[in-house]
Coordinates of C-alpha atoms and ligand atoms in Angstrom, one line a residue:
X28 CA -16.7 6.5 -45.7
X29 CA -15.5 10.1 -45.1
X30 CA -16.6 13.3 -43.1
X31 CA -18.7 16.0 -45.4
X32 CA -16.4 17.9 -47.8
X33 CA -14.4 19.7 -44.8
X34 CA -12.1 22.0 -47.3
X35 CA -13.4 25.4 -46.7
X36 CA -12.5 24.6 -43.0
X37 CA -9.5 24.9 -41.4
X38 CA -7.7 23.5 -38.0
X39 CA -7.6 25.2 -35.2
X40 CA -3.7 25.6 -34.0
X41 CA -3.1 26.8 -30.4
X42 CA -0.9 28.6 -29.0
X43 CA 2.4 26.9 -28.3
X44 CA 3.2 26.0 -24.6
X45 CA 6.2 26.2 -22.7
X46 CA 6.5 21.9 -22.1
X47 CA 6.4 22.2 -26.0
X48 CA 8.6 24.5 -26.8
X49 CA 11.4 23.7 -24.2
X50 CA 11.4 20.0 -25.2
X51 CA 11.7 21.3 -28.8
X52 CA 14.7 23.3 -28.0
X53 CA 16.1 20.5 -25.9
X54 CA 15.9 22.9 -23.0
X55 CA 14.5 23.2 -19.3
X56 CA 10.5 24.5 -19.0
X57 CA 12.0 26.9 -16.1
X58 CA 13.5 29.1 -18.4
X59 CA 10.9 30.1 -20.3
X60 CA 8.1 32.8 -19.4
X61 CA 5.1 32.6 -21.5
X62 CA 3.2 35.9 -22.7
X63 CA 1.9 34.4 -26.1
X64 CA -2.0 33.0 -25.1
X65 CA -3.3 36.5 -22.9
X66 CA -3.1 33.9 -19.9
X67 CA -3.8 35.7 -16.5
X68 CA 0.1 36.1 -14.9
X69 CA -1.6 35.8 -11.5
X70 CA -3.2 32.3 -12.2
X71 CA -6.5 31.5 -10.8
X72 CA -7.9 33.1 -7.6
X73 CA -7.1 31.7 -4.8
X74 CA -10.7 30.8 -3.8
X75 CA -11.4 29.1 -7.2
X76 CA -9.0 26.7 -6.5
X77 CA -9.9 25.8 -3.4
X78 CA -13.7 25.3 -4.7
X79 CA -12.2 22.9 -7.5
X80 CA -10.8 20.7 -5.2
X81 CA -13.8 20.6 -3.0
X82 CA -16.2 20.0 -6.1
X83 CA -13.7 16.8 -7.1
X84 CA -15.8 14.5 -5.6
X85 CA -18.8 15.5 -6.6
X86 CA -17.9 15.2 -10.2
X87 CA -20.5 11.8 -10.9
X88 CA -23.4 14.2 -10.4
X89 CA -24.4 16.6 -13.7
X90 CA -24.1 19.8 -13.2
X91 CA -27.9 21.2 -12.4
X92 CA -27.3 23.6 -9.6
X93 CA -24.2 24.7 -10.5
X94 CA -25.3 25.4 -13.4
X95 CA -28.1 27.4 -12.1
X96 CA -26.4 29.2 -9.5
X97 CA -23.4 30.7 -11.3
X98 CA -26.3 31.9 -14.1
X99 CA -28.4 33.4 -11.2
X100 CA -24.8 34.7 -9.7
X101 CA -23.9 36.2 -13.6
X102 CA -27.6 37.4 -13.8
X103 CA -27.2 39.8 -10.9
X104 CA -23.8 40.8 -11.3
X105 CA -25.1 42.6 -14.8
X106 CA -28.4 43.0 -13.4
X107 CA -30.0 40.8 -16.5
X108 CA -32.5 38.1 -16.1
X109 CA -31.5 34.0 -16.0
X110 CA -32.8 33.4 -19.3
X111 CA -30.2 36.3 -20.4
X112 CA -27.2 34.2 -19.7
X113 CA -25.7 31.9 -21.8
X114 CA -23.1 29.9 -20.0
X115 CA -20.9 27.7 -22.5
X116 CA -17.7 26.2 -22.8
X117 CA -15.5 28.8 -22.9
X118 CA -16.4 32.3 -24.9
X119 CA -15.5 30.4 -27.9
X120 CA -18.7 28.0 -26.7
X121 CA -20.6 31.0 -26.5
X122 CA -20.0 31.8 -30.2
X123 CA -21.2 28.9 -31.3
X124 CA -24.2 28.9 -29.2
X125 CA -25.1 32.8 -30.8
X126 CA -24.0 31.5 -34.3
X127 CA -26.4 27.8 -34.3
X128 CA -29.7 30.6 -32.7
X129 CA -29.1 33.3 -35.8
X130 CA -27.4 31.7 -38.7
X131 CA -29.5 29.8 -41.5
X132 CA -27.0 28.2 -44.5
X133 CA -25.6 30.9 -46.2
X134 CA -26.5 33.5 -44.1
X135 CA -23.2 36.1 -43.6
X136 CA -21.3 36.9 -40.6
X137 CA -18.7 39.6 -40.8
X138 CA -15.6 39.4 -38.7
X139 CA -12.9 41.9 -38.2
X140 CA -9.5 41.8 -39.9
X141 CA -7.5 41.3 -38.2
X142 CA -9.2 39.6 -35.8
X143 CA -9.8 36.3 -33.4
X144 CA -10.1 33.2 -35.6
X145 CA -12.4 31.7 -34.4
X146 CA -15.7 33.9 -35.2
X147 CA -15.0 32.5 -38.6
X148 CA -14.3 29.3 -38.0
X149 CA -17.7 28.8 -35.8
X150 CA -19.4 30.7 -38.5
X151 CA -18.5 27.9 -41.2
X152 CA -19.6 25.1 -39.1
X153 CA -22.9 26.4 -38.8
X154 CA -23.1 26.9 -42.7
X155 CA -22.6 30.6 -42.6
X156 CA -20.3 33.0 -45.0
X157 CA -17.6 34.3 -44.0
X158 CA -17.1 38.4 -44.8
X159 CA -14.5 40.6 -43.6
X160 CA -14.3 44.4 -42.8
X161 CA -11.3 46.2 -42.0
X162 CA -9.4 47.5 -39.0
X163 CA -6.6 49.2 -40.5
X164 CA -3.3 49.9 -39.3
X165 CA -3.0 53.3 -40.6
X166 CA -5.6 54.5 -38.4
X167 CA -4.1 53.0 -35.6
X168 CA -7.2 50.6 -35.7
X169 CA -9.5 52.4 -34.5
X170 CA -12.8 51.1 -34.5
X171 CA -15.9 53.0 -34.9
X172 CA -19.3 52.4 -36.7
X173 CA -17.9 53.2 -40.3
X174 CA -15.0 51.0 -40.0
X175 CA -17.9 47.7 -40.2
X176 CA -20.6 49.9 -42.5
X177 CA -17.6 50.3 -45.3
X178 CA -18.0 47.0 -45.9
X179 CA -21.4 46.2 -44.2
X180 CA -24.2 43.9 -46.4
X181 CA -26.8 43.2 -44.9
X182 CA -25.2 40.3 -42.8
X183 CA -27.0 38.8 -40.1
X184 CA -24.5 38.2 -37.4
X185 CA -21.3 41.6 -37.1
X186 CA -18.9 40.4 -34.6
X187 CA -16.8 43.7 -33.0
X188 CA -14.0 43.2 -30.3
X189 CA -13.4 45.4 -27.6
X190 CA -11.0 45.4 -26.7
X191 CA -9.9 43.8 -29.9
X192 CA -7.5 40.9 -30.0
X193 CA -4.6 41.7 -31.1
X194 CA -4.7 45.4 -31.2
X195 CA -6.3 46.4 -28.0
X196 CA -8.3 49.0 -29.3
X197 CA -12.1 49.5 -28.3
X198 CA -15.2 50.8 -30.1
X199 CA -16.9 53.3 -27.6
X200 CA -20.9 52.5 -26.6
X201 CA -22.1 55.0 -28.5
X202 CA -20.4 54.0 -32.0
X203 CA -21.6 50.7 -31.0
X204 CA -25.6 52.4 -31.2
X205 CA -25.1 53.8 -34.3
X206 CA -23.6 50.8 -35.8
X207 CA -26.7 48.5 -34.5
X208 CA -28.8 51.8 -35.6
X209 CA -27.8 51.9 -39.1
X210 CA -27.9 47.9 -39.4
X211 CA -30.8 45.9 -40.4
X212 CA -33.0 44.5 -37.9
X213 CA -32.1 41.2 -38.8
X214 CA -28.6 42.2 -38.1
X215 CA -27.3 40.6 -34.3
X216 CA -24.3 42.9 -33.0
X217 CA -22.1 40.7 -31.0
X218 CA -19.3 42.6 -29.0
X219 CA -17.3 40.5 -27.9
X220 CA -16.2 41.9 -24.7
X221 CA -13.6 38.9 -23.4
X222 CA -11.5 41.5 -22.4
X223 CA -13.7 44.2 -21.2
X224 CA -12.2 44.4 -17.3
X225 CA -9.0 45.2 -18.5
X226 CA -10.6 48.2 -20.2
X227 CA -12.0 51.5 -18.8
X228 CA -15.1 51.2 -20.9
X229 CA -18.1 50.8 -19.9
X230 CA -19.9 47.1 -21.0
X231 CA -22.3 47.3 -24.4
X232 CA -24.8 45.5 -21.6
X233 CA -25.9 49.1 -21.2
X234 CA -27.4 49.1 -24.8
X235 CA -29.0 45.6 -24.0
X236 CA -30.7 46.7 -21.3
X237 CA -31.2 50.6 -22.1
X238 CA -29.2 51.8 -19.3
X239 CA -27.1 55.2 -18.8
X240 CA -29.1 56.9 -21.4
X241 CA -29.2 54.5 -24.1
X242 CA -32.5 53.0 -25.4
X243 CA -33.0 49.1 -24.8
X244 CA -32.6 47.0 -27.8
X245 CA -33.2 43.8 -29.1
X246 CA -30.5 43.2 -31.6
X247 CA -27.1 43.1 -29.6
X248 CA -25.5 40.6 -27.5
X249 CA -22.2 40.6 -25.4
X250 CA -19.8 37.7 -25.0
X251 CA -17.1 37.8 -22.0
X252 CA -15.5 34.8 -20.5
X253 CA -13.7 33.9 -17.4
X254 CA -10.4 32.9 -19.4
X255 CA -8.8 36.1 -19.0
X256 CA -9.3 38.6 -15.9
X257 CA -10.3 36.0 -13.7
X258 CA -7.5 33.6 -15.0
X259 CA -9.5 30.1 -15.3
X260 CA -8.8 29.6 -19.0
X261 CA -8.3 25.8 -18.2
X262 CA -11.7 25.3 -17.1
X263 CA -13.6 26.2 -20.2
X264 CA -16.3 28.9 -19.0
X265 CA -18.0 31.9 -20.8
X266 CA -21.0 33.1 -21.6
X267 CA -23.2 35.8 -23.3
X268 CA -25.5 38.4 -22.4
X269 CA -28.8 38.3 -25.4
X270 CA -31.2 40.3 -25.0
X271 CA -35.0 39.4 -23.1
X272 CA -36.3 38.3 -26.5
X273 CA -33.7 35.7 -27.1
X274 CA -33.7 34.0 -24.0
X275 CA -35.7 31.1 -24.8
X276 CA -33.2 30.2 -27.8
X277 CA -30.8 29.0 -25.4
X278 CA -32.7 25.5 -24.1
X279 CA -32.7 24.9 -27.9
X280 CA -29.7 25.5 -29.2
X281 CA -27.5 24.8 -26.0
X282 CA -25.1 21.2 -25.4
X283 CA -27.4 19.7 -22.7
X284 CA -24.9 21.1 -19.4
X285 CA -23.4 23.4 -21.2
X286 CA -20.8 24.6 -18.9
X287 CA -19.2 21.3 -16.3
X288 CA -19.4 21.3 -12.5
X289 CA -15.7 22.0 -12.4
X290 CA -15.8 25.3 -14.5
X291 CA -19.0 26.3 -12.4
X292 CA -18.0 26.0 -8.7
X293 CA -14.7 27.3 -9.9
X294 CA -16.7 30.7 -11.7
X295 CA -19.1 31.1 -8.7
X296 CA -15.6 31.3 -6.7
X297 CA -14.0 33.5 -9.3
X298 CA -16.9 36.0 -9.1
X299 CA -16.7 36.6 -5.3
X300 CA -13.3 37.0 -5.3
X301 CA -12.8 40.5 -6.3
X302 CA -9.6 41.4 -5.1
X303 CA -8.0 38.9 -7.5
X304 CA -9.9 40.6 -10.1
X305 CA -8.6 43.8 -8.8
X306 CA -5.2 42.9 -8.7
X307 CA -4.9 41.1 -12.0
X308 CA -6.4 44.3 -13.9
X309 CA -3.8 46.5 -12.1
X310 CA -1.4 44.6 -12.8
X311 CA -2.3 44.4 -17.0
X312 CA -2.3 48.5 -16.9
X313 CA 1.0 48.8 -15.1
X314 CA 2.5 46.3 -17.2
X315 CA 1.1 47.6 -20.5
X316 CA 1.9 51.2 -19.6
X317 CA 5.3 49.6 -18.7
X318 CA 5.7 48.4 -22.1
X319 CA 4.6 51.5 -24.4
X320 CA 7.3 53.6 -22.5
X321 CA 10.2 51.1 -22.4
X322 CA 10.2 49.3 -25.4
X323 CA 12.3 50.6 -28.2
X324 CA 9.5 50.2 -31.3
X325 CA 6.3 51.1 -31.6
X326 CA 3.7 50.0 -28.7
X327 CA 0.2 50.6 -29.8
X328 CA -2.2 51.7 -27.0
X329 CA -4.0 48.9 -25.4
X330 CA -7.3 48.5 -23.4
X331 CA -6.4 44.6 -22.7
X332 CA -4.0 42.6 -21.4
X333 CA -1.7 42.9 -24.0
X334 CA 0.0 44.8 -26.4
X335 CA 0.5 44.8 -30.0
X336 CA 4.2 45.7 -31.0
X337 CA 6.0 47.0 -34.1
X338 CA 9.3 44.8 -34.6
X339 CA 9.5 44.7 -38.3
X340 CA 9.8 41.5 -39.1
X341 CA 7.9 39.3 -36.1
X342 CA 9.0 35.9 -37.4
X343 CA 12.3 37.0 -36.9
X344 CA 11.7 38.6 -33.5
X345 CA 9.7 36.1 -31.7
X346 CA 11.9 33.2 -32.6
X347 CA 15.2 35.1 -31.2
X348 CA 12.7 36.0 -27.9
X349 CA 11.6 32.4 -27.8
X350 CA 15.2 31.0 -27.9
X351 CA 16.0 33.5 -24.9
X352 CA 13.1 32.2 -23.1
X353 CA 10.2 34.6 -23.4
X354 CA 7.6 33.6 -26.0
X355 CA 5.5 35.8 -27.4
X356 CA 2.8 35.7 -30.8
X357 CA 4.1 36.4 -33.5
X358 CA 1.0 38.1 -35.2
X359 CA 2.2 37.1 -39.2
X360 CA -1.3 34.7 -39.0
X361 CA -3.4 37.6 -38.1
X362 CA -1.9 39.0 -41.4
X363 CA 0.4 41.3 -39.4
X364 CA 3.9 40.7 -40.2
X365 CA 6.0 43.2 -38.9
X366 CA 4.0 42.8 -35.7
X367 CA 4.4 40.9 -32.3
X368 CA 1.6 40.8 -29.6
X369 CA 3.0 40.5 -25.8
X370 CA 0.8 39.3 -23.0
X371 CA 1.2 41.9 -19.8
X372 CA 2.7 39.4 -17.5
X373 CA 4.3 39.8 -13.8
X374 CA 6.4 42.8 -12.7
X375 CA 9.3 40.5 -13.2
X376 CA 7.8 38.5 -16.6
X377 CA 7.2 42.5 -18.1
X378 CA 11.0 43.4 -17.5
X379 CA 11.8 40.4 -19.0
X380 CA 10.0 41.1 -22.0
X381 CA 11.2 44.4 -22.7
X382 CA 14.7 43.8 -21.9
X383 CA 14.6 41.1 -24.5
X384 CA 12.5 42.4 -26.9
X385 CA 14.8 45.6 -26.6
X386 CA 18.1 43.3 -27.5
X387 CA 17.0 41.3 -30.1
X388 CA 16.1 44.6 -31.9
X389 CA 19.0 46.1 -31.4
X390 CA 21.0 42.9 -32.2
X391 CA 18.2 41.9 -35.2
X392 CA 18.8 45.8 -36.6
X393 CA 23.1 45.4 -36.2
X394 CA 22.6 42.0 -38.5
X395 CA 20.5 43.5 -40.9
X396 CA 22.3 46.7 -42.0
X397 CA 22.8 46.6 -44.4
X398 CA 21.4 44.3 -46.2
X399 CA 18.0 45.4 -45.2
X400 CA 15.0 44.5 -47.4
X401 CA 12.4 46.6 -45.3
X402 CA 9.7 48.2 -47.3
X403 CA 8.9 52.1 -47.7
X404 CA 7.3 52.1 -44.3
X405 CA 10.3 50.7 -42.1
X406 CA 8.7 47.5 -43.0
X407 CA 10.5 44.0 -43.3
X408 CA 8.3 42.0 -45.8
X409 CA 7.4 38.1 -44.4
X410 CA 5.0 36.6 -46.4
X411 CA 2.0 35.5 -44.4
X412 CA 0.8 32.0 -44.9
X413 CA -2.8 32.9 -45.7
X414 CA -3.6 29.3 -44.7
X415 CA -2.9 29.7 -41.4
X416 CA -5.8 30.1 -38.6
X417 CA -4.2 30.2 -35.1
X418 CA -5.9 30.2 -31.8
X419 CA -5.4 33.8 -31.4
X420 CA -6.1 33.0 -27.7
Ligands
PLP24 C1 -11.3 38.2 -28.6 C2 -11.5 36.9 -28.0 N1 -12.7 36.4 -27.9 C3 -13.0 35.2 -27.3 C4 -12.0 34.4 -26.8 C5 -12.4 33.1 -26.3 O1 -11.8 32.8 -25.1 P1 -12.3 31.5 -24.2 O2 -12.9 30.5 -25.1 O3 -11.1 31.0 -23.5 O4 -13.3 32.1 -23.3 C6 -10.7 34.8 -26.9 C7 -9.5 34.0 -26.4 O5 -8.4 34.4 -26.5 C8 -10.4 36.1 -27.5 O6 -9.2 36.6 -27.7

């Protein structure tokens, strides 16, 4: 016997980790910084690990009121009601918990390209099609309501990133409106906001709940995890913000306990320790305006914890940074091959970065000349496998 016909699916490849690569390249894991996964550079708060330890031994126990507090503790930090939080395993849990409560076989979903893999990839497992629209590089990809109505079809699920992985661009509230305005009723907006306190925007939770002049509305959601700003990316935990009508979905559609003991002591923690917060979005802002003014190509600005670089040919660029002990993404599987996409790390981890990124360019560029098989726009051409689906985390 064999699984259903699987071949429209594809595997979901992380992002590679330093025990990996150093054993790989026969060399010691403390050489080697990684900015590649949009990891938090601080780790976890203090406080959350402390609360992890303490939960250890209650770990035979499901996790009821955990569960219930940190949604009551979610529910009042965006001023929602508990049926209005979804807790799930990780954002990417949270996906598939919006996806199984809208989609019906065949139904579309449109996703942005580029974009984060895994929309699509929860999309297909819930029998949905897969449509794209564009965020295009010659705009600097910018996203507003016409970049998703160009290609809009009546779909019923439009996914929009802001900030948006791996660009770092945003979609402001109000082109967010206009989008769900000029969409079908039966179309869900999700904005998937997992990097929304690195940004100085203000959460699409306002157009939920029809605050700061915006009417209330039944057809967006918001997804945000604790993965990034709050750096507990091991633990599994996100969740979404639906609107009052949706709430009851959630006891049908959730995995019984959606979200463990662990990752819920640890996010109650998390949420109460603010300065951690504080200090890991400062640090992302320094670092990335760091970044844009000392590296020696083309930094697009970013709203995240990251930013998206033009080296040419990224294949090329990331391996030489990876052999000097700073790995980074190389952003060829998002379809953006002249492109590399650097986590803001430490003070220390950022200076790093440039200062290597910075050589190999200069070192790459003496190599090529001149020989160089760039294309008219400064270009180097690398073919893209379009098989490849990475984690994009
Ligand atoms: C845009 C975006 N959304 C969602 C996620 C999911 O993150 P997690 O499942 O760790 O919460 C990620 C992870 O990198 C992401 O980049």
């Amino acid at each position: 016997m064999q699984p259903r016909d699987l071949s429209d699916h594809v595997a979901y490849e992380a992002g590679r980790g330093i025990e990996e690569v150093a054993r790989e390249l026969g060399r010691d894991p403390s050489e080697f910084v990684k900015l590649a996964s949009n990891e938090n550079p601080h780790g976890p708060s203090p406080a959350a690990a402390v609360a992890l330890r303490d939960a250890a031994s209650s770990v035979s126990s499901y996790p009821k009121a955990a569960h219930a507090d940190l949604t009551a503790a979610v529910a009042d930090r965006w001023s929602v009601d508990d049926q209005q939080v979804w807790l799930a395993n990780g954002g990417d849990g949270a996906i598939d918990y919006l996806h199984r409560a809208t989609l019906e076989p065949g139904d579309t979903v449109r996703v942005p390209t580029p974009g984060f893999a895994y929309y699509g990839m929860s999309a297909r497992y819930h029998h949905g099609e897969v449509r794209e629209y564009a965020i295009e590089r010659e705009d600097d990809f910018a996203q507003t309501a016409e970049t998703v109505l160009d290609s809009y079809d009546d779909d019923r699920v439009v996914w929009v990133t802001s900030p948006h992985n791996p660009t770092g661009s945003t979609m402001p509230l109000a082109e967010i409106e206009r989008l769900a305005d000029e969409t079908d009723d039966e179309t869900l907006i999700v904005v998937d906001e997992a990097y929304g306190e690195f940004a100085d925007r203000d959460s699409a939770v306002a157009l939920i709940e029809g605050r700061d002049g915006y009417d209330a509305r039944d057809d967006v959601a918001v997804l945000r995890t604790f993965s990034k700003a709050y750096g507990l990316a091991g633990v599994r935990l996100g969740y979404a913000i639906v609107p009052a009508e949706w709430g009851e979905a959630y006891a049908r559609v959730n995995t019984p306990f959606a979200a463990s003991e662990l990752a819920c002591r640890a996010g109650l923690a998390a949420m109460d320790d603010e300065e951690h917060v504080e200090r890991t979005v400062e640090t992302a802002r320094e670092s990335r305006e760091h970044m844009r003014d000392a590296i020696d190509a083309h930094v697009w600005e970013s709203e995240g914890n990251f930013v998206l670089v033009d080296v040419g040919n990224a294949t090329a660029v990331a391996e030489e940074m990876q052999r000097r002990g700073v790995i980074v993404r190389d952003c060829s599987s998002f379809g953006l091959p002249a492109c590399i996409r650097i986590t803001c790390g430490t003070d220390e981890e950022t200076e790093r970065a440039v200062e290597t990124v910075n050589d190999v360019l200069a070192e790459l560029d003496l190599e090529s000349e001149p020989d160089d098989d760039a294309d008219a726009d400064g270009e180097t051409a690398v073919d893209p496998d379009p098989e490849a689906e990475v984690s994009d985390t």
